[in-house]
Amino acid sequence: AAAPLPLRIADFQEVLGEPTVALAKLRDLCFSGIPFDGGLRCLCWKILLNYLPLEKALWSSLLKKQRDLYSQFLKEMIIQPGIAKANLGVSREDVTLEDHPLNPNPDSRWNTYFKDNEVLLQIDKDVRRLYPDMAFFQRPTEYPCLLILDPQNEFETLRKRVEQTTLKSQTVARNRSGVTNVSSPLKTTPNSLSEYEVLPNGCEAHWEVVERILFIYAKLNPGIAYVQGMNEIVGPLYYTFATDPNSEWKEHAEADTFFCFTNLMAEIRDNFIKSLDDSQCGITYKMEKVYSTLKEKDVELYLKLQEQNIKPQFFAFRWLTLLLSQEFLLPDVIRIWDSLFADDKRFDFLLLVCCAMLTLIRDQLLEGDFTLNMRLLQDYPISDVHQILKKAKELQDSK
């Protein structure tokens, strides 16, 4: 049984109180779940995701440097293009062919601008739907981005860009097979996007902050840009940091989320890159690994799924790519991520969690036919994540 909460908090405080954090001890504690109290989870995640170094003396200078860098990104990627766009209306005669909207040159600023808009619209569509069962993402943030929201600003913000973009009618199909189109019944979308009121000027909803994080990420990582499903990875990170009880951390949730998301994506981005699907680091290999692990742990269940031709890509694709963020409610996803981030083999434990999820419904799966079993796997019936994590730990220990 887990130690009572005050004791566990004291354990965390002791490890985090050292001048140099003992990573192995911290991982061990976090693996069993991190208390929300005192902002412990936010701090531990930042260490586990390699954003904060283990030497505490370095924290304040590093945070200042990273947060300044993020402001720089906002200026270069949102504010400057926005100013350029706003100025174009003023000085028509200065527009030479070099930077005319119809300039066919692929390197022209306009061409980049239109390409960015396609990415932006896809992000916009996805972030508006983040956790529709929770009001949080629709609510205004206490710390809107002043660089961008200053009422004196005449430039075009991302919000204006989305409103003005004529590409509205064409949704951009950059969907990974099965990432969100088999989205689970848990996450049904409200009838239409028009239900979301855009907040008055000077306010921004949390989903708009997430949109900005993803847009900057896409600009800085053109090799992968934005792929549907990344919104589901950034959502729980941002939610955790933006609800930090310490306001001096909470105020910087946007920049901190950006860097933690970037670090996390560096570890899992191969799952999102289609051309790598069949390589050793790609998603197909990991999905096969779920089945080979299952075969070791429960051969009867493995043979049943094989016989029904239930391939791992029908369900494990989403489980693995999105780190289970679509299968459970947000607080439960966050608890699972405590264990995943604490895993020093980085996401080996995720394979065991997937196996645990299968073995916990083995009786139903052994009795069910193809259709019934597909429904069980695409809308997973057990909501008690503690039971799932406990089972995964048993599987890990039985190696």
Coordinates of C-alpha atoms in Angstrom, one line a residue:
A1 CA 0.0 0.0 0.0
A2 CA 1.2 3.5 -0.7
A3 CA 2.4 5.6 2.2
P4 CA -0.1 8.2 3.6
L5 CA -0.1 11.5 1.7
P6 CA 1.8 13.6 4.3
L7 CA 4.6 11.1 4.5
R8 CA 4.8 10.9 0.7
I9 CA 4.9 14.7 0.4
A10 CA 7.7 14.7 2.9
D11 CA 9.6 12.1 0.9
F12 CA 9.3 14.3 -2.2
Q13 CA 10.3 17.4 -0.4
E14 CA 13.4 15.7 1.0
V15 CA 14.6 14.5 -2.4
L16 CA 13.8 17.9 -4.0
G17 CA 15.4 19.8 -1.1
E18 CA 18.9 18.5 -1.9
P19 CA 21.3 20.8 -3.7
T20 CA 21.5 18.1 -6.4
V21 CA 18.4 16.0 -7.0
A22 CA 19.0 12.3 -6.8
L23 CA 17.3 11.3 -10.1
A24 CA 17.0 7.5 -9.3
K25 CA 15.3 8.3 -6.0
L26 CA 13.0 10.9 -7.6
R27 CA 12.1 8.5 -10.4
D28 CA 11.2 5.8 -7.8
L29 CA 8.9 8.2 -6.0
C30 CA 7.3 9.6 -9.1
F31 CA 6.6 6.1 -10.5
S32 CA 4.0 5.5 -7.7
G33 CA 2.3 8.8 -8.5
I34 CA 3.2 12.4 -7.7
P35 CA 1.1 14.4 -5.2
F36 CA -0.4 17.6 -6.7
D37 CA 0.2 19.4 -3.4
G38 CA 2.6 22.3 -3.4
G39 CA 3.2 22.1 -7.1
L40 CA 5.2 18.9 -6.7
R41 CA 4.0 17.3 -9.9
C42 CA 4.8 20.4 -12.0
L43 CA 8.3 20.5 -10.6
C44 CA 8.9 16.7 -10.9
W45 CA 7.7 16.6 -14.5
K46 CA 10.0 19.5 -15.4
I47 CA 12.9 17.4 -14.0
L48 CA 11.8 14.1 -15.5
L49 CA 11.4 15.7 -19.0
N50 CA 15.0 17.1 -18.8
Y51 CA 13.8 20.7 -18.7
L52 CA 15.3 21.4 -15.3
P53 CA 18.8 20.2 -14.5
L54 CA 19.5 18.2 -11.4
E55 CA 21.6 21.0 -9.9
K56 CA 19.2 23.4 -8.2
A57 CA 21.6 26.3 -8.3
L58 CA 21.2 26.4 -12.1
W59 CA 17.4 26.6 -12.1
S60 CA 16.8 30.3 -12.0
S61 CA 19.3 31.3 -14.7
L62 CA 18.1 28.4 -16.9
L63 CA 14.4 29.3 -16.5
K64 CA 15.1 33.0 -17.3
K65 CA 17.1 32.1 -20.4
Q66 CA 14.5 29.7 -21.7
R67 CA 11.5 32.0 -21.0
D68 CA 13.4 34.9 -22.8
L69 CA 14.1 32.6 -25.7
Y70 CA 10.4 31.7 -25.9
S71 CA 9.5 35.4 -26.0
Q72 CA 12.0 35.7 -28.9
F73 CA 10.2 32.9 -30.8
L74 CA 6.8 34.8 -30.3
K75 CA 8.3 37.9 -31.7
E76 CA 9.9 36.3 -34.7
M77 CA 7.1 33.9 -35.6
I78 CA 3.9 35.6 -34.7
I79 CA 4.5 39.3 -34.1
Q80 CA 6.9 40.1 -37.0
P81 CA 4.8 38.3 -39.7
G82 CA 1.8 39.9 -38.1
I83 CA 3.3 43.4 -38.4
A84 CA 4.4 42.7 -42.0
K85 CA 0.9 41.7 -42.8
A86 CA -0.6 44.7 -41.2
N87 CA 1.9 47.1 -42.9
L88 CA 1.1 45.7 -46.3
G89 CA -2.2 47.4 -46.3
V90 CA -0.6 50.7 -45.7
S91 CA 2.2 50.8 -48.2
R92 CA 0.9 49.1 -51.4
E93 CA 3.4 50.8 -53.7
D94 CA 6.3 49.2 -51.9
V95 CA 5.3 45.7 -52.8
T96 CA 7.7 44.6 -55.4
L97 CA 7.3 41.3 -57.2
E98 CA 9.8 39.8 -54.7
D99 CA 7.2 39.7 -52.1
H100 CA 3.9 39.8 -53.9
P101 CA 1.2 37.4 -52.6
L102 CA 1.1 35.7 -56.1
N103 CA 4.9 35.4 -56.3
P104 CA 5.4 31.8 -57.4
N105 CA 8.8 31.5 -55.7
P106 CA 8.5 28.8 -53.0
D107 CA 10.8 30.8 -50.7
S108 CA 8.8 34.0 -50.8
R109 CA 7.5 35.3 -47.4
W110 CA 4.0 35.1 -48.7
N111 CA 4.3 31.5 -49.7
T112 CA 5.6 30.7 -46.2
Y113 CA 2.7 32.7 -44.7
F114 CA 0.1 30.7 -46.7
K115 CA 1.7 27.4 -45.8
D116 CA 1.8 28.4 -42.2
N117 CA -1.9 29.2 -42.4
E118 CA -2.7 25.6 -43.5
V119 CA -0.9 24.3 -40.5
L120 CA -2.5 26.9 -38.2
L121 CA -6.0 25.9 -39.3
Q122 CA -5.4 22.3 -38.6
I123 CA -4.0 23.2 -35.2
D124 CA -7.0 25.5 -34.6
K125 CA -9.5 22.8 -35.4
D126 CA -7.8 20.3 -33.1
V127 CA -7.1 22.5 -30.1
R128 CA -10.7 23.8 -29.9
R129 CA -11.7 20.2 -29.2
L130 CA -9.3 19.5 -26.4
Y131 CA -11.1 17.7 -23.6
P132 CA -14.6 18.9 -24.4
D133 CA -15.9 17.3 -21.2
M134 CA -13.9 19.8 -19.2
A135 CA -14.5 23.6 -19.1
F136 CA -10.8 24.3 -18.4
F137 CA -9.6 24.8 -22.0
Q138 CA -12.5 27.2 -22.8
R139 CA -11.8 29.4 -19.8
P140 CA -9.6 32.5 -19.9
T141 CA -6.1 32.2 -18.6
E142 CA -5.0 34.5 -15.7
Y143 CA -1.8 35.2 -17.6
P144 CA -2.7 36.1 -21.2
C145 CA 0.4 36.8 -23.4
L146 CA 0.9 40.6 -23.0
L147 CA 3.3 40.7 -25.9
I148 CA 0.5 39.7 -28.2
L149 CA -2.7 41.0 -26.5
D150 CA -1.7 44.6 -25.9
P151 CA -4.7 46.6 -27.2
Q152 CA -2.3 49.0 -28.9
N153 CA -1.2 46.2 -31.2
E154 CA -2.3 46.7 -34.7
F155 CA -0.6 43.5 -36.0
E156 CA -2.3 40.3 -37.0
T157 CA -2.5 37.8 -34.2
L158 CA -3.0 34.1 -34.7
R159 CA -6.6 34.6 -33.7
K160 CA -7.1 37.2 -36.4
R161 CA -5.2 35.0 -38.9
V162 CA -7.6 32.1 -38.3
E163 CA -10.6 34.4 -38.6
Q164 CA -9.4 36.0 -41.8
T165 CA -8.0 33.0 -43.6
T166 CA -9.9 32.0 -46.6
L167 CA -8.7 28.4 -46.4
K168 CA -11.5 27.9 -43.9
S169 CA -13.5 25.8 -46.3
Q170 CA -10.7 23.4 -47.0
T171 CA -9.7 21.4 -44.0
V172 CA -6.2 20.2 -44.3
A173 CA -5.9 16.4 -44.3
R174 CA -2.8 15.7 -42.4
N175 CA -4.4 13.0 -40.4
R176 CA -2.4 10.0 -39.3
S177 CA -4.3 6.8 -40.0
G178 CA -6.4 6.3 -36.9
V179 CA -5.0 8.9 -34.6
T180 CA -8.2 10.8 -33.9
N181 CA -10.6 9.5 -36.5
V182 CA -11.3 6.5 -34.3
S183 CA -11.6 8.9 -31.5
S184 CA -13.2 7.3 -28.5
P185 CA -16.8 7.9 -27.5
L186 CA -15.5 9.4 -24.3
K187 CA -14.3 12.4 -26.3
T188 CA -17.4 13.4 -28.3
T189 CA -17.1 16.8 -29.8
P190 CA -19.8 19.5 -29.1
N191 CA -22.1 20.0 -32.1
S192 CA -20.2 22.7 -33.7
L193 CA -17.3 25.0 -33.2
S194 CA -19.6 28.0 -33.2
E195 CA -20.6 27.0 -29.7
Y196 CA -17.3 28.3 -28.5
E197 CA -17.5 32.0 -27.9
V198 CA -14.2 33.7 -28.7
L199 CA -13.4 35.7 -25.6
P200 CA -13.3 39.5 -25.7
N201 CA -10.2 41.3 -26.7
G202 CA -7.5 41.3 -24.0
C203 CA -8.5 37.8 -22.8
E204 CA -7.4 34.5 -24.2
A205 CA -8.7 31.0 -23.5
H206 CA -6.3 28.3 -22.5
W207 CA -6.9 26.5 -25.8
E208 CA -5.5 29.6 -27.6
V209 CA -2.3 29.3 -25.6
V210 CA -2.0 25.7 -26.6
E211 CA -2.5 26.7 -30.2
R212 CA 0.4 29.1 -30.0
I213 CA 2.6 26.5 -28.4
L214 CA 1.9 24.1 -31.3
F215 CA 2.2 26.7 -34.0
I216 CA 5.7 27.7 -32.7
Y217 CA 6.7 24.1 -32.4
A218 CA 5.6 23.5 -36.0
K219 CA 7.6 26.5 -37.2
L220 CA 10.7 25.4 -35.4
N221 CA 10.4 21.7 -36.5
P222 CA 9.5 21.9 -40.2
G223 CA 10.6 18.3 -40.7
I224 CA 7.5 17.1 -38.7
A225 CA 5.6 20.4 -38.4
Y226 CA 2.2 19.6 -36.9
V227 CA 0.5 16.2 -37.0
Q228 CA -2.9 15.6 -35.6
G229 CA -2.7 14.1 -32.2
M230 CA 0.1 16.4 -30.9
N231 CA -2.6 18.5 -29.4
E232 CA -3.5 15.5 -27.2
I233 CA 0.2 15.3 -26.0
V234 CA 0.5 19.0 -25.2
G235 CA -2.9 19.3 -23.5
P236 CA -2.1 17.4 -20.3
L237 CA 1.3 19.1 -19.9
Y238 CA -0.2 22.5 -20.3
Y239 CA -3.1 21.7 -18.0
T240 CA -0.7 20.5 -15.3
F241 CA 1.5 23.6 -15.5
A242 CA -1.3 26.1 -15.8
T243 CA -3.0 24.7 -12.7
D244 CA 0.2 24.9 -10.6
P245 CA -0.6 26.1 -7.1
N246 CA 2.5 28.4 -7.2
S247 CA 1.7 31.5 -9.2
E248 CA 5.4 32.2 -10.0
W249 CA 5.5 28.9 -11.9
K250 CA 1.9 29.1 -13.2
E251 CA 2.6 32.5 -14.8
H252 CA 5.2 30.9 -17.1
A253 CA 3.1 27.8 -18.0
E254 CA 3.2 28.6 -21.7
A255 CA 7.0 28.8 -22.1
D256 CA 7.6 25.9 -19.7
T257 CA 5.0 23.7 -21.5
F258 CA 6.6 24.6 -24.8
F259 CA 10.1 23.3 -23.8
C260 CA 8.8 20.2 -21.9
F261 CA 6.6 19.4 -24.9
T262 CA 9.6 19.8 -27.3
N263 CA 11.7 17.5 -25.1
L264 CA 8.9 14.9 -24.9
M265 CA 8.3 15.1 -28.6
A266 CA 12.0 14.5 -29.2
E267 CA 11.5 11.1 -27.5
I268 CA 8.2 10.1 -29.2
R269 CA 8.2 12.1 -32.5
D270 CA 9.2 9.0 -34.5
N271 CA 5.7 7.7 -33.7
F272 CA 4.3 10.6 -35.7
I273 CA 6.5 10.3 -38.7
K274 CA 4.9 8.1 -41.3
S275 CA 8.1 7.3 -43.2
L276 CA 9.6 5.7 -40.1
D277 CA 6.6 3.5 -39.3
D278 CA 8.4 0.3 -40.2
S279 CA 11.8 1.2 -38.9
Q280 CA 13.1 0.0 -35.5
C281 CA 12.1 3.3 -33.9
G282 CA 8.8 3.6 -35.7
I283 CA 5.3 2.8 -34.4
T284 CA 4.8 -0.5 -36.2
Y285 CA 7.7 -2.0 -34.3
K286 CA 6.3 -0.8 -31.0
M287 CA 2.8 -2.1 -31.8
E288 CA 4.3 -5.6 -32.6
K289 CA 6.1 -5.4 -29.3
V290 CA 2.8 -5.0 -27.5
Y291 CA 1.7 -8.3 -29.0
S292 CA 5.0 -10.1 -28.5
T293 CA 4.9 -9.1 -24.8
L294 CA 1.3 -10.2 -24.6
K295 CA 2.3 -13.6 -26.1
E296 CA 4.9 -14.0 -23.3
K297 CA 2.5 -13.1 -20.5
D298 CA -0.8 -14.6 -21.7
V299 CA -0.5 -16.8 -24.8
E300 CA -4.2 -17.8 -24.8
L301 CA -5.4 -14.2 -25.1
Y302 CA -2.7 -13.5 -27.7
L303 CA -3.9 -16.5 -29.9
K304 CA -7.5 -15.4 -29.5
L305 CA -6.7 -11.9 -30.9
Q306 CA -4.6 -13.4 -33.7
E307 CA -7.3 -15.8 -34.6
Q308 CA -9.9 -12.9 -34.8
N309 CA -7.4 -11.0 -36.9
I310 CA -7.4 -8.1 -34.5
K311 CA -4.3 -6.3 -35.4
P312 CA -2.5 -4.0 -32.9
Q313 CA -2.8 -1.0 -35.3
F314 CA -6.6 -1.1 -34.7
F315 CA -6.1 0.1 -31.1
A316 CA -2.5 0.1 -30.0
F317 CA -1.6 2.8 -32.6
R318 CA -3.6 5.3 -30.7
W319 CA -2.7 4.0 -27.2
L320 CA 1.0 4.3 -28.0
T321 CA 1.2 7.4 -30.1
L322 CA -0.9 9.5 -27.8
L323 CA 0.5 7.9 -24.5
L324 CA -3.1 6.8 -23.6
S325 CA -4.3 10.4 -23.4
Q326 CA -7.5 9.5 -25.4
E327 CA -8.4 6.5 -23.4
F328 CA -9.0 8.0 -19.9
L329 CA -10.2 11.2 -18.3
L330 CA -7.6 13.9 -17.9
P331 CA -6.7 13.4 -14.1
D332 CA -6.2 9.7 -14.9
V333 CA -4.0 10.4 -17.9
I334 CA -1.9 12.6 -15.7
R335 CA -1.5 9.8 -13.1
I336 CA -0.4 7.4 -15.9
W337 CA 2.1 10.0 -17.1
D338 CA 3.7 10.2 -13.7
S339 CA 4.7 6.6 -14.2
L340 CA 5.7 6.9 -17.8
F341 CA 7.9 10.0 -17.3
A342 CA 9.5 8.2 -14.3
D343 CA 10.4 5.2 -16.4
D344 CA 14.1 5.4 -17.0
K345 CA 13.8 3.1 -20.0
R346 CA 11.4 5.7 -21.4
F347 CA 8.1 4.2 -22.4
D348 CA 9.0 0.5 -22.1
F349 CA 6.6 0.7 -19.2
L350 CA 3.9 2.0 -21.7
L351 CA 4.1 -1.4 -23.5
L352 CA 3.4 -3.1 -20.2
V353 CA 0.5 -0.8 -19.4
C354 CA -1.0 -1.7 -22.8
C355 CA -0.6 -5.4 -22.0
A356 CA -2.1 -4.9 -18.6
M357 CA -5.1 -3.2 -20.2
L358 CA -5.5 -6.3 -22.4
T359 CA -5.1 -8.9 -19.7
L360 CA -7.5 -7.0 -17.4
I361 CA -10.3 -7.6 -19.9
R362 CA -9.2 -11.0 -21.0
D363 CA -12.4 -12.8 -20.0
Q364 CA -14.5 -10.5 -22.1
L365 CA -12.1 -10.7 -25.0
L366 CA -12.0 -14.5 -24.9
E367 CA -15.8 -14.6 -25.0
G368 CA -16.3 -11.8 -27.5
D369 CA -16.5 -11.9 -31.3
F370 CA -14.5 -9.5 -33.5
T371 CA -17.0 -6.7 -33.4
L372 CA -17.5 -6.8 -29.7
N373 CA -13.8 -7.0 -29.0
M374 CA -13.0 -4.1 -31.3
R375 CA -15.5 -2.0 -29.4
L376 CA -13.9 -3.0 -26.1
L377 CA -10.5 -2.0 -27.4
Q378 CA -11.5 1.3 -29.0
D379 CA -13.6 2.3 -26.0
Y380 CA -11.7 0.8 -23.2
P381 CA -14.1 -0.2 -20.4
I382 CA -12.0 0.0 -17.2
S383 CA -11.6 3.5 -15.8
D384 CA -9.6 2.6 -12.7
V385 CA -6.1 3.5 -13.7
H386 CA -4.6 2.4 -10.3
Q387 CA -5.7 -1.2 -11.1
I388 CA -4.1 -0.9 -14.5
L389 CA -0.8 0.5 -13.3
K390 CA -0.7 -2.2 -10.5
K391 CA -1.2 -4.9 -13.1
A392 CA 1.5 -3.4 -15.3
K393 CA 3.9 -3.3 -12.4
E394 CA 3.2 -7.0 -11.7
L395 CA 3.9 -7.8 -15.4
Q396 CA 7.2 -5.8 -15.1
D397 CA 8.2 -7.7 -11.9
S398 CA 7.4 -11.1 -13.4
K399 CA 10.0 -10.8 -16.1

